[in-house]
Amino acid sequence: MARIFIISNRVAIPGASDHPGGLEVVLKATLRTHPCVWLGWSGEVSEKPRTRTVTNRSNSYIVTDLKPEDFDEYYNGFANRVLWPIFHYRLDLAEFSRRDLSGYMRVNEHFADELVKVLEPDDIVWVHDYHLIPLAKALRARGFGNRIGFFLHIPLPPPEILTAMPNHERLIPLLGEYDLVGFQTDGDAANFARYLAKELGAPSHMSLRLGSGDRAMRIGTFPVGIETHPFTRLARRAVKTPFARQVIESLPGTLIIGVDRLDYSKGITLKLEAYERFLAAHPQWHGRITYLQITPKSRSQIKEYSEMETAVSSAAGRINGAFSEASWTPVRYVNRPYSRTTLAGLYAAADVGLVTPMRDGMNLVAKEYVAAQDPENPGVLILSRFAGAADEFRDALLVNPYDPDAVAAAIARAVAMPLSERKARHGELYAALLRSDISHWGDKFLKALEPPDRQGGLRDFIPPAMESKPHPAARQ
Ligand code: GDG
């Protein structure tokens, strides 16, 4: 029987320490309903890399180590210093080096070598995220002919930004080697179609399939969700645990919660500035409100991240310095991870979820916050219009995170919102959550990845430019 292979940079092996991050959360949920083999980096760096397999229930995990230069060039280098900032619209933070690009290509070749040792011809391969764009090409070069899908968890910027990436013409067209390329939002998918149109001369019509020879590539939108009902049940239980109770009792009055990996895309310092402006404009709330910001560290070896750590803690210190009383601390900034259960309990206890990334593929925290609310007395979600989740969550208080005064005004509106409006908004948000529940997500993607004759209704379109050289504009 055909097996499903999931490939991503990191693999969350059951029982190993938890790495908070949206991709792991999504893939762990997907594996609960789809038995898979999950292959990726072990998280170990070694001069003598090893590859090993762990089996757990109906899933297998194959993890491989990285050499120190691969870790520097592929992970810390090209993936985190070029693709991550540029895909989040931050050309100003990108640091390109040709050596890093070759390290990135080399690790993709290594993953392909490990994969072909175990792949059977009728297996299906589903590749995740920006670390592994060239993987389909590397697998095709090794003779693998079956279906390969790709899903991008982060945004894809418009071609006007993407084409500023040195060597984009070597990298982005490699997505054409996949049978299906999936995005979080229609906007991301449209950006990709526009890139193909501008750079490769393909028609910018997303409902058509693009491809060459006997293969064709499709583009689709598959917004990720969460395990809605299980998370709601977890939150009900979690809010009663002794630890959650102790935290909640130590935070009197109205509670605002923010949960973000320490990453510049999450807009944490701007969010603190917005809260500061709210406090300055609304002295009646002094002593009656707390903003709890939970921010586990991530990627601390990269300069921008360690600088941001300093910027966030000094913003929190500045606000506490300016507004605190002996009996009141307006910001509680916590720089470490909590268990999923504790997080669920804290979401449930919070009156406002403040989720204001400057750019985000989807943002699961927004979805978890909504799932955790008591429908009879729900809190209010304030959400950046630049999170993918904003497409589905039209009933959140949508804000522009670059405008701290507007975010401050949304905080004032949220804390004063009448129960009837909170319930009406929450009802719509919860219905949206169920529509994109993660239990359907894997099925939808894998169905779309099936060969065209089993999907029906799709017209083939074979643009000649997919096989030919890049469009002349690409070389200017
Ligand atoms: C990428 C994309 C896309 C956070 N702190 C703790 C903790 N978390 C969990 C949250 C949530 C996850 O991590 C974060 O997910 P997000 O979606 O918010 O963000 P990214 O990590 O940037 O995820 C994103 C996602 O992939 C999925 O496609 O939505 O746009 O950037 O589940 O709860 N978990 C625990 N302790 C913490 O302290 N246990």
PDB file of N, CA and C and ligand atoms in Angstrom, residues 18 20-23 25-26 84 153-154 184 224 259 261 266 294 296 337-340 343 347 360-365 368, ligand 1:
ATOM      1  N   ASP A  18       9.557  19.277  23.676  1.00  0.00           N
ATOM      2  CA  ASP A  18       8.631  19.987  22.788  1.00  0.00           C
ATOM      3  C   ASP A  18       9.294  21.216  22.194  1.00  0.00           C
ATOM      4  N   PRO A  20       8.063  24.480  20.689  1.00  0.00           N
ATOM      5  CA  PRO A  20       6.865  25.217  20.316  1.00  0.00           C
ATOM      6  C   PRO A  20       7.070  25.872  18.952  1.00  0.00           C
ATOM      7  N   GLY A  21       6.163  25.669  18.079  1.00  0.00           N
ATOM      8  CA  GLY A  21       6.237  26.227  16.733  1.00  0.00           C
ATOM      9  C   GLY A  21       5.047  25.685  15.974  1.00  0.00           C
ATOM     10  N   GLY A  22       4.459  26.558  15.142  1.00  0.00           N
ATOM     11  CA  GLY A  22       3.212  26.211  14.483  1.00  0.00           C
ATOM     12  C   GLY A  22       3.310  24.986  13.593  1.00  0.00           C
ATOM     13  N   LEU A  23       4.441  24.847  12.871  1.00  0.00           N
ATOM     14  CA  LEU A  23       4.538  23.724  11.939  1.00  0.00           C
ATOM     15  C   LEU A  23       4.467  22.385  12.669  1.00  0.00           C
ATOM     16  N   VAL A  25       3.064  21.787  15.529  1.00  0.00           N
ATOM     17  CA  VAL A  25       1.708  21.608  16.066  1.00  0.00           C
ATOM     18  C   VAL A  25       0.789  21.065  14.962  1.00  0.00           C
ATOM     19  N   VAL A  26       0.891  21.641  13.768  1.00  0.00           N
ATOM     20  CA  VAL A  26       0.052  21.222  12.637  1.00  0.00           C
ATOM     21  C   VAL A  26       0.389  19.783  12.215  1.00  0.00           C
ATOM     22  N   TRP A  84      13.307  33.479   5.370  1.00  0.00           N
ATOM     23  CA  TRP A  84      12.350  33.910   6.404  1.00  0.00           C
ATOM     24  C   TRP A  84      12.072  35.422   6.311  1.00  0.00           C
ATOM     25  N   HIS A 153       4.052  27.182   4.844  1.00  0.00           N
ATOM     26  CA  HIS A 153       3.374  27.610   6.078  1.00  0.00           C
ATOM     27  C   HIS A 153       3.451  29.120   6.280  1.00  0.00           C
ATOM     28  N   ILE A 154       4.397  29.759   5.617  1.00  0.00           N
ATOM     29  CA  ILE A 154       4.604  31.198   5.838  1.00  0.00           C
ATOM     30  C   ILE A 154       4.074  31.954   4.610  1.00  0.00           C
ATOM     31  N   GLN A 184      -1.354  29.203   2.418  1.00  0.00           N
ATOM     32  CA  GLN A 184      -2.301  29.459   3.506  1.00  0.00           C
ATOM     33  C   GLN A 184      -3.485  30.304   3.046  1.00  0.00           C
ATOM     34  N   VAL A 224      -4.457  26.418   7.268  1.00  0.00           N
ATOM     35  CA  VAL A 224      -4.316  25.471   8.376  1.00  0.00           C
ATOM     36  C   VAL A 224      -5.222  25.890   9.526  1.00  0.00           C
ATOM     37  N   VAL A 259       0.803  35.579  23.044  1.00  0.00           N
ATOM     38  CA  VAL A 259       1.710  34.415  23.014  1.00  0.00           C
ATOM     39  C   VAL A 259       2.384  34.426  21.645  1.00  0.00           C
ATOM     40  N   ARG A 261       6.249  33.360  19.573  1.00  0.00           N
ATOM     41  CA  ARG A 261       7.687  33.073  19.556  1.00  0.00           C
ATOM     42  C   ARG A 261       8.417  34.399  19.445  1.00  0.00           C
ATOM     43  N   LYS A 266       6.451  38.849  14.528  1.00  0.00           N
ATOM     44  CA  LYS A 266       5.303  38.848  15.426  1.00  0.00           C
ATOM     45  C   LYS A 266       4.964  40.243  15.979  1.00  0.00           C
ATOM     46  N   ILE A 294       3.668  36.021  26.773  1.00  0.00           N
ATOM     47  CA  ILE A 294       4.491  34.804  26.869  1.00  0.00           C
ATOM     48  C   ILE A 294       5.279  34.679  25.575  1.00  0.00           C
ATOM     49  N   PRO A 296       8.428  32.508  24.253  1.00  0.00           N
ATOM     50  CA  PRO A 296       9.584  31.613  24.289  1.00  0.00           C
ATOM     51  C   PRO A 296      10.645  32.082  23.296  1.00  0.00           C
ATOM     52  N   PRO A 337       8.948  28.931  27.543  1.00  0.00           N
ATOM     53  CA  PRO A 337       7.738  28.226  27.108  1.00  0.00           C
ATOM     54  C   PRO A 337       6.944  27.644  28.268  1.00  0.00           C
ATOM     55  N   TYR A 338       5.650  27.458  28.057  1.00  0.00           N
ATOM     56  CA  TYR A 338       4.775  26.755  29.004  1.00  0.00           C
ATOM     57  C   TYR A 338       4.214  25.522  28.331  1.00  0.00           C
ATOM     58  N   SER A 339       3.650  24.612  29.133  1.00  0.00           N
ATOM     59  CA  SER A 339       3.037  23.427  28.529  1.00  0.00           C
ATOM     60  C   SER A 339       1.785  23.872  27.759  1.00  0.00           C
ATOM     61  N   ARG A 340       1.376  23.030  26.834  1.00  0.00           N
ATOM     62  CA  ARG A 340       0.189  23.339  26.037  1.00  0.00           C
ATOM     63  C   ARG A 340      -1.050  23.470  26.932  1.00  0.00           C
ATOM     64  N   LEU A 343      -0.962  26.864  28.631  1.00  0.00           N
ATOM     65  CA  LEU A 343      -1.330  27.910  27.668  1.00  0.00           C
ATOM     66  C   LEU A 343      -2.836  27.942  27.468  1.00  0.00           C
ATOM     67  N   TYR A 347      -5.235  31.142  28.051  1.00  0.00           N
ATOM     68  CA  TYR A 347      -6.104  31.722  27.006  1.00  0.00           C
ATOM     69  C   TYR A 347      -7.541  31.827  27.533  1.00  0.00           C
ATOM     70  N   ASP A 360       2.155  37.209   8.933  1.00  0.00           N
ATOM     71  CA  ASP A 360       2.133  35.830   9.444  1.00  0.00           C
ATOM     72  C   ASP A 360       1.409  34.951   8.435  1.00  0.00           C
ATOM     73  N   GLY A 361       1.938  33.726   8.234  1.00  0.00           N
ATOM     74  CA  GLY A 361       1.300  32.819   7.269  1.00  0.00           C
ATOM     75  C   GLY A 361      -0.151  32.593   7.654  1.00  0.00           C
ATOM     76  N   MET A 362      -0.376  32.103   8.887  1.00  0.00           N
ATOM     77  CA  MET A 362      -1.730  31.913   9.379  1.00  0.00           C
ATOM     78  C   MET A 362      -1.852  32.572  10.751  1.00  0.00           C
ATOM     79  N   ASN A 363      -1.211  32.030  11.750  1.00  0.00           N
ATOM     80  CA  ASN A 363      -1.200  32.347  13.184  1.00  0.00           C
ATOM     81  C   ASN A 363      -2.185  31.470  13.941  1.00  0.00           C
ATOM     82  N   LEU A 364      -1.628  30.428  14.530  1.00  0.00           N
ATOM     83  CA  LEU A 364      -2.443  29.465  15.280  1.00  0.00           C
ATOM     84  C   LEU A 364      -2.841  29.989  16.647  1.00  0.00           C
ATOM     85  N   VAL A 365      -2.044  30.920  17.199  1.00  0.00           N
ATOM     86  CA  VAL A 365      -2.381  31.446  18.520  1.00  0.00           C
ATOM     87  C   VAL A 365      -3.763  32.089  18.473  1.00  0.00           C
ATOM     88  N   GLU A 368      -6.243  29.291  18.596  1.00  0.00           N
ATOM     89  CA  GLU A 368      -6.292  28.644  19.915  1.00  0.00           C
ATOM     90  C   GLU A 368      -7.032  29.537  20.913  1.00  0.00           C
TER      91      GLU A 368
HETATM   92  C1  GDG B   1       4.378  28.912  11.439  1.00  0.00           C
HETATM   93  C2  GDG B   1       3.932  30.147  10.670  1.00  0.00           C
HETATM   94  C3  GDG B   1       1.581  29.297  10.753  1.00  0.00           C
HETATM   95  C4  GDG B   1       3.851  29.224  21.443  1.00  0.00           C
HETATM   96  N1  GDG B   1       4.417  29.386  22.654  1.00  0.00           N
HETATM   97  C5  GDG B   1       4.313  28.216  23.281  1.00  0.00           C
HETATM   98  C6  GDG B   1       3.689  27.296  22.442  1.00  0.00           C
HETATM   99  N2  GDG B   1       3.413  27.946  21.317  1.00  0.00           N
HETATM  100  C7  GDG B   1       2.665  27.348  20.201  1.00  0.00           C
HETATM  101  C8  GDG B   1       1.340  28.051  20.024  1.00  0.00           C
HETATM  102  C9  GDG B   1       1.024  27.713  18.576  1.00  0.00           C
HETATM  103  C10 GDG B   1       2.409  27.661  17.957  1.00  0.00           C
HETATM  104  O1  GDG B   1       3.355  27.511  19.003  1.00  0.00           O
HETATM  105  C11 GDG B   1       2.752  28.935  17.211  1.00  0.00           C
HETATM  106  O2  GDG B   1       2.098  28.881  15.999  1.00  0.00           O
HETATM  107  P1  GDG B   1       1.888  30.173  15.087  1.00  0.00           P
HETATM  108  O3  GDG B   1       1.024  29.784  13.972  1.00  0.00           O
HETATM  109  O4  GDG B   1       1.289  31.252  15.938  1.00  0.00           O
HETATM  110  O5  GDG B   1       3.340  30.671  14.635  1.00  0.00           O
HETATM  111  P2  GDG B   1       4.715  30.004  14.014  1.00  0.00           P
HETATM  112  O6  GDG B   1       5.447  29.215  15.030  1.00  0.00           O
HETATM  113  O7  GDG B   1       5.468  31.160  13.448  1.00  0.00           O
HETATM  114  O8  GDG B   1       4.202  29.002  12.850  1.00  0.00           O
HETATM  115  C12 GDG B   1       2.491  30.499  11.036  1.00  0.00           C
HETATM  116  C13 GDG B   1       2.142  28.024  11.367  1.00  0.00           C
HETATM  117  O9  GDG B   1       3.502  27.816  11.007  1.00  0.00           O
HETATM  118  C14 GDG B   1       1.338  26.795  10.958  1.00  0.00           C
HETATM  119  O10 GDG B   1       1.215  26.668   9.582  1.00  0.00           O
HETATM  120  O11 GDG B   1       0.321  29.571  11.328  1.00  0.00           O
HETATM  121  O12 GDG B   1       2.048  31.609  10.279  1.00  0.00           O
HETATM  122  O13 GDG B   1       4.800  31.263  10.935  1.00  0.00           O
HETATM  123  O14 GDG B   1       0.411  26.458  18.477  1.00  0.00           O
HETATM  124  O15 GDG B   1       0.411  27.547  20.966  1.00  0.00           O
HETATM  125  N3  GDG B   1       3.431  26.020  22.765  1.00  0.00           N
HETATM  126  C15 GDG B   1       3.810  25.619  24.027  1.00  0.00           C
HETATM  127  N4  GDG B   1       4.436  26.465  24.894  1.00  0.00           N
HETATM  128  C16 GDG B   1       4.688  27.762  24.580  1.00  0.00           C
HETATM  129  O16 GDG B   1       5.216  28.520  25.394  1.00  0.00           O
HETATM  130  N5  GDG B   1       3.564  24.355  24.399  1.00  0.00           N
END
